[in-house]
């Protein structure tokens, strides 16, 4: 009997690491026509935000997003859970509550058993149930590589919308989840991650970012975004560019998965990490002698990563405590927004 292929062996990349090169993406978006003067479109593609937001007549806003990718793990149920958690995160990152999801499925027919595909869908449905939403439909096609994700619709009040471009000078910056998903993914693909490491990996990538909804009700919270394929530097740079401020990042304060440093030192680095640095490294100031393995962690592509939260400095400790109490024990203050050009200055 022929052994079923590993899911990761059927994909050239995995998770959010298979995003387009950010430099290429910026070029493609720059060449697209402007969205146009739609008065009720509160958030479009102008700031590379996490989702689109449309205001209805009564001040309620619809949030719409989509996210999908190829496998970063071989267990089909875990793949479905991680992909769904990642897609739903965009609604939380805008300050909203998810309402429903539609499945996006592409599978190489003849290479993957129907039972395996059913497990992927089941994993996604389990995560949606945890978030309190249905998978209300979807679409599937035959593709060369396995692909799964969701389109998600959510809602919030207009005053709760949190863009990635509204940080203020003096804001503290909090990261809610540990970094290192990309290097763990590289180790998984090479069968070099032990069982304990895999459990840590699944635990963080399936932890819903529902704290975003709660944070949006806090006036001291000014900007939110989630950290995915462009890493801490890429998504932190979106905060800086959008606000026209410098993000002073304390690399030493960055929360990390337990084996992230060891794996990065051993060379478990994704191609996306290199692409990320090539795309925006010129907008980042590193300290002299900053080692490559540390830089790779800053550009490490996160699949279903945490939220970057900017908030008033005098409220930062209280908000951090609230985030940790809500089930994000690794959350940490990782820097502050300062007057200056829209770039990142790394210290620590």
Tab-separated table of C-alpha atoms in Angstrom:
chain	number	residue	atom	x	y	z
A	1	UNK	CA	0.000	0.000	0.000
A	2	UNK	CA	1.379	3.403	-0.998
A	3	UNK	CA	2.080	5.680	1.955
A	4	UNK	CA	0.205	8.987	1.895
A	5	UNK	CA	2.520	11.978	1.235
A	6	UNK	CA	3.238	14.457	4.009
A	7	UNK	CA	1.129	17.586	3.582
A	8	UNK	CA	4.208	19.816	3.848
A	9	UNK	CA	5.898	17.855	1.049
A	10	UNK	CA	3.152	18.952	-1.355
A	11	UNK	CA	3.751	22.677	-0.813
A	12	UNK	CA	6.685	24.866	-1.837
A	13	UNK	CA	6.143	27.054	1.241
A	14	UNK	CA	3.959	26.943	4.295
A	15	UNK	CA	1.579	29.112	6.284
A	16	UNK	CA	2.041	32.861	6.035
A	17	UNK	CA	5.599	32.204	4.866
A	18	UNK	CA	4.157	31.621	1.386
A	19	UNK	CA	2.989	35.235	1.099
A	20	UNK	CA	4.236	37.232	-1.856
A	21	UNK	CA	7.503	39.081	-1.379
A	22	UNK	CA	6.438	42.331	0.373
A	23	UNK	CA	8.373	44.432	-2.143
A	24	UNK	CA	6.521	42.765	-5.029
A	25	UNK	CA	3.200	43.162	-3.218
A	26	UNK	CA	3.767	46.886	-2.672
A	27	UNK	CA	4.537	47.296	-6.367
A	28	UNK	CA	1.405	45.392	-7.387
A	29	UNK	CA	-0.817	47.401	-5.049
A	30	UNK	CA	0.737	50.681	-6.161
A	31	UNK	CA	-0.296	49.874	-9.731
A	32	UNK	CA	-3.931	49.232	-8.809
A	33	UNK	CA	-6.516	51.985	-9.272
A	34	UNK	CA	-7.596	53.889	-6.188
A	35	UNK	CA	-10.629	52.430	-4.434
A	36	UNK	CA	-12.608	55.570	-5.140
A	37	UNK	CA	-14.718	58.009	-3.126
A	38	UNK	CA	-16.893	55.534	-1.222
A	39	UNK	CA	-18.035	57.494	1.788
A	40	UNK	CA	-18.902	54.438	3.870
A	41	UNK	CA	-15.621	52.594	3.206
A	42	UNK	CA	-13.786	53.437	6.419
A	43	UNK	CA	-10.805	51.148	5.786
A	44	UNK	CA	-9.670	50.007	2.342
A	45	UNK	CA	-6.263	49.148	0.919
A	46	UNK	CA	-4.653	52.530	1.571
A	47	UNK	CA	-2.659	51.491	4.666
A	48	UNK	CA	-2.151	47.729	4.154
A	49	UNK	CA	-4.570	47.133	7.021
A	50	UNK	CA	-5.863	43.737	8.137
A	51	UNK	CA	-9.401	43.924	6.732
A	52	UNK	CA	-11.865	46.164	4.933
A	53	UNK	CA	-14.431	48.072	7.001
A	54	UNK	CA	-17.753	49.374	5.656
A	55	UNK	CA	-20.097	51.536	7.758
A	56	UNK	CA	-23.834	50.796	7.663
A	57	UNK	CA	-26.556	53.374	8.272
A	58	UNK	CA	-26.828	52.894	12.043
A	59	UNK	CA	-23.131	53.209	12.900
A	60	UNK	CA	-22.575	49.457	12.793
A	61	UNK	CA	-19.597	48.471	10.634
A	62	UNK	CA	-19.065	45.349	8.550
A	63	UNK	CA	-15.532	43.904	8.560
A	64	UNK	CA	-14.530	41.692	5.631
A	65	UNK	CA	-11.326	39.714	5.163
A	66	UNK	CA	-9.889	36.605	3.556
A	67	UNK	CA	-6.780	34.562	4.298
A	68	UNK	CA	-5.537	31.197	3.068
A	69	UNK	CA	-2.252	29.348	2.610
A	70	UNK	CA	-0.452	26.058	2.079
A	71	UNK	CA	0.336	23.587	4.916
A	72	UNK	CA	3.016	24.253	7.509
A	73	UNK	CA	2.199	21.034	9.429
A	74	UNK	CA	1.431	17.474	8.350
A	75	UNK	CA	-1.511	16.819	10.650
A	76	UNK	CA	-4.628	17.748	8.611
A	77	UNK	CA	-6.749	18.751	11.608
A	78	UNK	CA	-3.994	21.008	12.958
A	79	UNK	CA	-3.577	22.580	9.517
A	80	UNK	CA	-7.295	23.402	9.413
A	81	UNK	CA	-7.273	24.797	12.949
A	82	UNK	CA	-4.228	26.998	12.350
A	83	UNK	CA	-5.497	28.337	9.018
A	84	UNK	CA	-8.894	29.203	10.512
A	85	UNK	CA	-7.355	30.891	13.571
A	86	UNK	CA	-5.154	32.958	11.276
A	87	UNK	CA	-8.050	34.073	9.056
A	88	UNK	CA	-10.361	35.027	11.930
A	89	UNK	CA	-7.533	37.071	13.480
A	90	UNK	CA	-7.984	39.852	10.917
A	91	UNK	CA	-11.436	40.658	12.320
A	92	UNK	CA	-10.101	40.782	15.883
A	93	UNK	CA	-7.214	42.975	14.691
A	94	UNK	CA	-9.729	45.581	13.488
A	95	UNK	CA	-11.480	45.562	16.864
A	96	UNK	CA	-14.438	43.488	15.681
A	97	UNK	CA	-16.363	40.315	16.456
A	98	UNK	CA	-16.569	37.601	13.789
A	99	UNK	CA	-20.037	36.670	12.493
A	100	UNK	CA	-19.538	33.908	9.932
A	101	UNK	CA	-16.948	32.307	7.683
A	102	UNK	CA	-16.795	30.826	4.191
A	103	UNK	CA	-14.259	28.091	3.442
A	104	UNK	CA	-11.634	28.473	0.717
A	105	UNK	CA	-10.313	25.090	-0.393
A	106	UNK	CA	-7.848	24.059	-3.091
A	107	UNK	CA	-6.655	20.440	-3.175
A	108	UNK	CA	-4.495	18.404	-5.579
A	109	UNK	CA	-7.059	15.789	-6.588
A	110	UNK	CA	-5.556	12.307	-6.693
A	111	UNK	CA	-2.694	13.180	-4.340
A	112	UNK	CA	-4.637	13.634	-1.094
A	113	UNK	CA	-7.265	11.215	0.188
A	114	UNK	CA	-10.787	12.597	0.717
A	115	UNK	CA	-10.513	11.579	4.385
A	116	UNK	CA	-7.513	13.889	4.776
A	117	UNK	CA	-9.375	16.797	3.202
A	118	UNK	CA	-12.333	16.132	5.507
A	119	UNK	CA	-10.009	16.403	8.511
A	120	UNK	CA	-8.688	19.775	7.290
A	121	UNK	CA	-12.247	21.069	6.992
A	122	UNK	CA	-13.147	19.603	10.376
A	123	UNK	CA	-10.198	21.374	12.002
A	124	UNK	CA	-11.296	24.689	10.520
A	125	UNK	CA	-14.868	24.144	11.648
A	126	UNK	CA	-13.693	23.322	15.193
A	127	UNK	CA	-11.855	26.643	15.433
A	128	UNK	CA	-14.832	28.538	14.027
A	129	UNK	CA	-17.043	26.882	16.636
A	130	UNK	CA	-14.582	28.002	19.326
A	131	UNK	CA	-14.906	31.551	17.963
A	132	UNK	CA	-18.694	31.199	18.044
A	133	UNK	CA	-19.270	31.375	14.285
A	134	UNK	CA	-20.476	28.974	11.572
A	135	UNK	CA	-18.733	27.946	8.390
A	136	UNK	CA	-21.707	28.954	6.263
A	137	UNK	CA	-20.428	27.829	2.855
A	138	UNK	CA	-17.376	28.101	0.666
A	139	UNK	CA	-15.735	27.187	-2.623
A	140	UNK	CA	-13.299	24.469	-3.706
A	141	UNK	CA	-11.070	23.886	-6.727
A	142	UNK	CA	-8.429	21.398	-7.922
A	143	UNK	CA	-4.981	22.950	-7.340
A	144	UNK	CA	-1.356	21.757	-7.674
A	145	UNK	CA	-0.749	22.391	-3.952
A	146	UNK	CA	-3.082	22.056	-0.949
A	147	UNK	CA	-4.628	25.376	0.092
A	148	UNK	CA	-7.083	26.123	2.873
A	149	UNK	CA	-8.395	29.239	4.558
A	150	UNK	CA	-11.467	31.346	5.199
A	151	UNK	CA	-13.273	34.476	4.144
A	152	UNK	CA	-14.615	36.000	7.369
A	153	UNK	CA	-17.272	38.635	8.027
A	154	UNK	CA	-17.428	40.488	11.328
A	155	UNK	CA	-18.968	43.593	12.874
A	156	UNK	CA	-18.119	46.405	15.263
A	157	UNK	CA	-19.295	49.888	16.115
A	158	UNK	CA	-17.617	52.751	14.276
A	159	UNK	CA	-15.938	53.982	17.458
A	160	UNK	CA	-14.375	50.542	18.000
A	161	UNK	CA	-12.580	50.368	14.632
A	162	UNK	CA	-8.827	50.152	15.228
A	163	UNK	CA	-6.637	50.738	12.191
A	164	UNK	CA	-2.930	49.990	11.942
A	165	UNK	CA	-2.202	53.649	11.119
A	166	UNK	CA	-3.452	55.476	14.213
A	167	UNK	CA	-0.597	55.133	16.713
A	168	UNK	CA	0.393	58.297	18.599
A	169	UNK	CA	3.807	59.540	19.653
A	170	UNK	CA	4.501	58.287	23.162
A	171	UNK	CA	2.440	55.116	22.728
A	172	UNK	CA	3.818	51.918	24.207
A	173	UNK	CA	3.785	48.907	21.861
A	174	UNK	CA	2.665	45.514	23.175
A	175	UNK	CA	3.014	42.143	21.411
A	176	UNK	CA	0.532	39.537	22.617
A	177	UNK	CA	2.099	36.260	21.398
A	178	UNK	CA	5.665	34.888	21.198
A	179	UNK	CA	7.698	34.996	17.975
A	180	UNK	CA	9.377	32.027	16.318
A	181	UNK	CA	6.633	30.326	14.334
A	182	UNK	CA	8.638	30.561	11.107
A	183	UNK	CA	11.767	28.893	12.457
A	184	UNK	CA	9.590	26.210	14.058
A	185	UNK	CA	7.909	25.690	10.661
A	186	UNK	CA	11.301	25.251	9.013
A	187	UNK	CA	12.195	22.646	11.631
A	188	UNK	CA	8.887	20.831	11.112
A	189	UNK	CA	9.490	20.598	7.371
A	190	UNK	CA	12.910	19.028	8.037
A	191	UNK	CA	11.482	16.765	10.774
A	192	UNK	CA	13.740	18.414	13.357
A	193	UNK	CA	11.172	19.649	15.895
A	194	UNK	CA	10.494	17.452	18.927
A	195	UNK	CA	7.045	16.680	20.334
A	196	UNK	CA	7.212	19.360	23.033
A	197	UNK	CA	8.186	21.966	20.447
A	198	UNK	CA	5.324	20.906	18.200
A	199	UNK	CA	2.859	21.266	21.071
A	200	UNK	CA	4.146	24.800	21.734
A	201	UNK	CA	3.822	25.575	18.032
A	202	UNK	CA	0.220	24.387	17.786
A	203	UNK	CA	-0.755	26.053	21.069
A	204	UNK	CA	0.321	29.526	19.915
A	205	UNK	CA	-0.933	29.243	16.313
A	206	UNK	CA	-4.401	28.064	17.428
A	207	UNK	CA	-4.820	30.705	20.155
A	208	UNK	CA	-7.543	33.045	18.933
A	209	UNK	CA	-6.721	36.767	19.041
A	210	UNK	CA	-10.154	37.522	20.529
A	211	UNK	CA	-8.519	39.963	22.981
A	212	UNK	CA	-8.558	42.457	20.081
A	213	UNK	CA	-12.307	42.925	20.474
A	214	UNK	CA	-11.895	43.756	24.152
A	215	UNK	CA	-8.960	46.100	23.549
A	216	UNK	CA	-10.954	48.088	20.987
A	217	UNK	CA	-13.312	49.152	23.757
A	218	UNK	CA	-10.378	50.788	25.578
A	219	UNK	CA	-9.930	54.462	24.525
A	220	UNK	CA	-6.232	54.315	25.456
A	221	UNK	CA	-5.647	51.703	22.723
A	222	UNK	CA	-4.967	53.584	19.501
A	223	UNK	CA	-3.805	51.073	16.873
A	224	UNK	CA	-3.956	47.319	16.324
A	225	UNK	CA	-2.554	44.922	13.746
A	226	UNK	CA	-1.687	41.246	13.735
A	227	UNK	CA	1.786	39.880	13.037
A	228	UNK	CA	1.780	37.409	10.156
A	229	UNK	CA	3.960	36.727	7.123
A	230	UNK	CA	6.045	39.913	7.167
A	231	UNK	CA	7.240	39.360	10.730
A	232	UNK	CA	7.550	41.826	13.589
A	233	UNK	CA	9.602	44.243	11.496
A	234	UNK	CA	7.261	44.205	8.509
A	235	UNK	CA	4.059	44.698	10.447
A	236	UNK	CA	5.741	47.081	12.888
A	237	UNK	CA	6.850	49.112	9.894
A	238	UNK	CA	3.224	49.313	8.755
A	239	UNK	CA	2.394	50.905	12.131
A	240	UNK	CA	5.287	53.355	11.730
A	241	UNK	CA	4.575	54.296	8.129
A	242	UNK	CA	0.851	54.694	8.736
A	243	UNK	CA	1.334	57.035	11.695
A	244	UNK	CA	4.394	58.841	10.336
A	245	UNK	CA	6.350	57.876	13.457
A	246	UNK	CA	9.447	55.887	14.395
A	247	UNK	CA	8.882	52.565	16.126
A	248	UNK	CA	11.652	52.160	18.721
A	249	UNK	CA	11.752	48.358	19.083
A	250	UNK	CA	13.454	46.704	22.052
A	251	UNK	CA	14.593	43.396	20.545
A	252	UNK	CA	15.593	42.115	23.970
A	253	UNK	CA	12.003	42.431	25.200
A	254	UNK	CA	10.518	40.407	22.339
A	255	UNK	CA	8.670	37.306	23.616
A	256	UNK	CA	9.970	34.149	21.921
A	257	UNK	CA	8.885	30.531	21.660
A	258	UNK	CA	11.081	28.327	23.896
A	259	UNK	CA	13.308	26.918	21.133
A	260	UNK	CA	13.272	29.918	18.789
A	261	UNK	CA	16.788	31.104	19.639
A	262	UNK	CA	18.344	27.633	19.385
A	263	UNK	CA	16.636	26.890	16.057
A	264	UNK	CA	17.545	30.278	14.578
A	265	UNK	CA	21.174	29.781	15.628
A	266	UNK	CA	21.148	26.347	13.964
A	267	UNK	CA	20.016	27.870	10.662
A	268	UNK	CA	16.329	26.975	10.636
A	269	UNK	CA	15.352	30.111	8.728
A	270	UNK	CA	12.637	30.408	6.094
A	271	UNK	CA	13.085	31.890	2.647
A	272	UNK	CA	10.381	34.399	3.584
A	273	UNK	CA	12.616	35.787	6.346
A	274	UNK	CA	15.289	36.621	3.756
A	275	UNK	CA	12.685	38.115	1.384
A	276	UNK	CA	11.252	40.244	4.173
A	277	UNK	CA	14.630	41.761	5.033
A	278	UNK	CA	15.383	42.370	1.370
A	279	UNK	CA	12.079	44.196	0.980
A	280	UNK	CA	12.212	46.588	3.946
A	281	UNK	CA	15.626	46.307	5.593
A	282	UNK	CA	16.567	49.748	4.292
A	283	UNK	CA	13.875	51.211	6.571
A	284	UNK	CA	15.259	49.542	9.700
A	285	UNK	CA	18.181	50.765	11.840
A	286	UNK	CA	19.983	47.900	13.596
A	287	UNK	CA	22.596	48.274	16.348
A	288	UNK	CA	26.211	47.627	15.416
A	289	UNK	CA	27.136	43.971	15.613
A	290	UNK	CA	23.530	42.760	15.655
A	291	UNK	CA	23.831	39.047	14.742
A	292	UNK	CA	22.082	37.598	11.714
A	293	UNK	CA	20.176	34.995	13.737
A	294	UNK	CA	18.563	37.767	15.809
A	295	UNK	CA	17.670	39.703	12.673
A	296	UNK	CA	16.074	36.558	11.250
A	297	UNK	CA	13.796	36.356	14.291
A	298	UNK	CA	12.679	39.941	13.679
A	299	UNK	CA	11.753	39.101	10.069
A	300	UNK	CA	10.517	35.592	10.922
A	301	UNK	CA	7.142	35.052	9.187
A	302	UNK	CA	4.461	34.372	11.771
A	303	UNK	CA	1.500	32.208	10.909
A	304	UNK	CA	-1.398	33.179	13.185
A	305	UNK	CA	0.880	35.431	15.223
A	306	UNK	CA	-0.042	37.860	17.969
A	307	UNK	CA	-1.380	41.388	17.933
A	308	UNK	CA	0.775	44.499	17.966
A	309	UNK	CA	-1.077	46.953	20.218
A	310	UNK	CA	-0.192	50.622	20.628
A	311	UNK	CA	-1.589	52.359	23.693
A	312	UNK	CA	-1.056	55.425	25.839
A	313	UNK	CA	2.178	55.019	27.778
A	314	UNK	CA	0.616	55.700	31.174
A	315	UNK	CA	-1.896	52.873	30.621
A	316	UNK	CA	0.542	50.324	29.188
A	317	UNK	CA	1.204	48.274	32.334
A	318	UNK	CA	-2.496	48.001	33.176
A	319	UNK	CA	-3.380	47.000	29.609
A	320	UNK	CA	-0.539	44.476	29.538
A	321	UNK	CA	-1.810	42.908	32.770
A	322	UNK	CA	-5.292	42.707	31.278
A	323	UNK	CA	-3.965	40.944	28.159
A	324	UNK	CA	-2.008	38.413	30.212
A	325	UNK	CA	-5.001	37.697	32.448
A	326	UNK	CA	-7.106	37.069	29.328
A	327	UNK	CA	-4.898	34.108	28.382
A	328	UNK	CA	-1.819	35.562	26.669
A	329	UNK	CA	0.936	34.972	29.265
A	330	UNK	CA	3.812	35.746	26.880
A	331	UNK	CA	2.534	39.266	26.099
A	332	UNK	CA	5.176	41.953	26.593
A	333	UNK	CA	5.870	45.643	26.036
A	334	UNK	CA	8.329	45.626	23.126
A	335	UNK	CA	8.886	49.311	22.404
A	336	UNK	CA	7.313	52.700	21.881
A	337	UNK	CA	6.261	55.046	19.109
A	338	UNK	CA	8.359	58.196	18.860
A	339	UNK	CA	8.451	61.336	16.755
A	340	UNK	CA	10.548	60.798	13.652
A	341	UNK	CA	10.379	59.309	10.164
A	342	UNK	CA	8.207	56.267	9.463
A	343	UNK	CA	10.823	53.579	10.109
A	344	UNK	CA	12.024	51.219	12.848
A	345	UNK	CA	14.974	51.709	15.188
A	346	UNK	CA	16.052	48.489	16.900
A	347	UNK	CA	17.814	48.398	20.261
A	348	UNK	CA	18.496	45.702	22.832
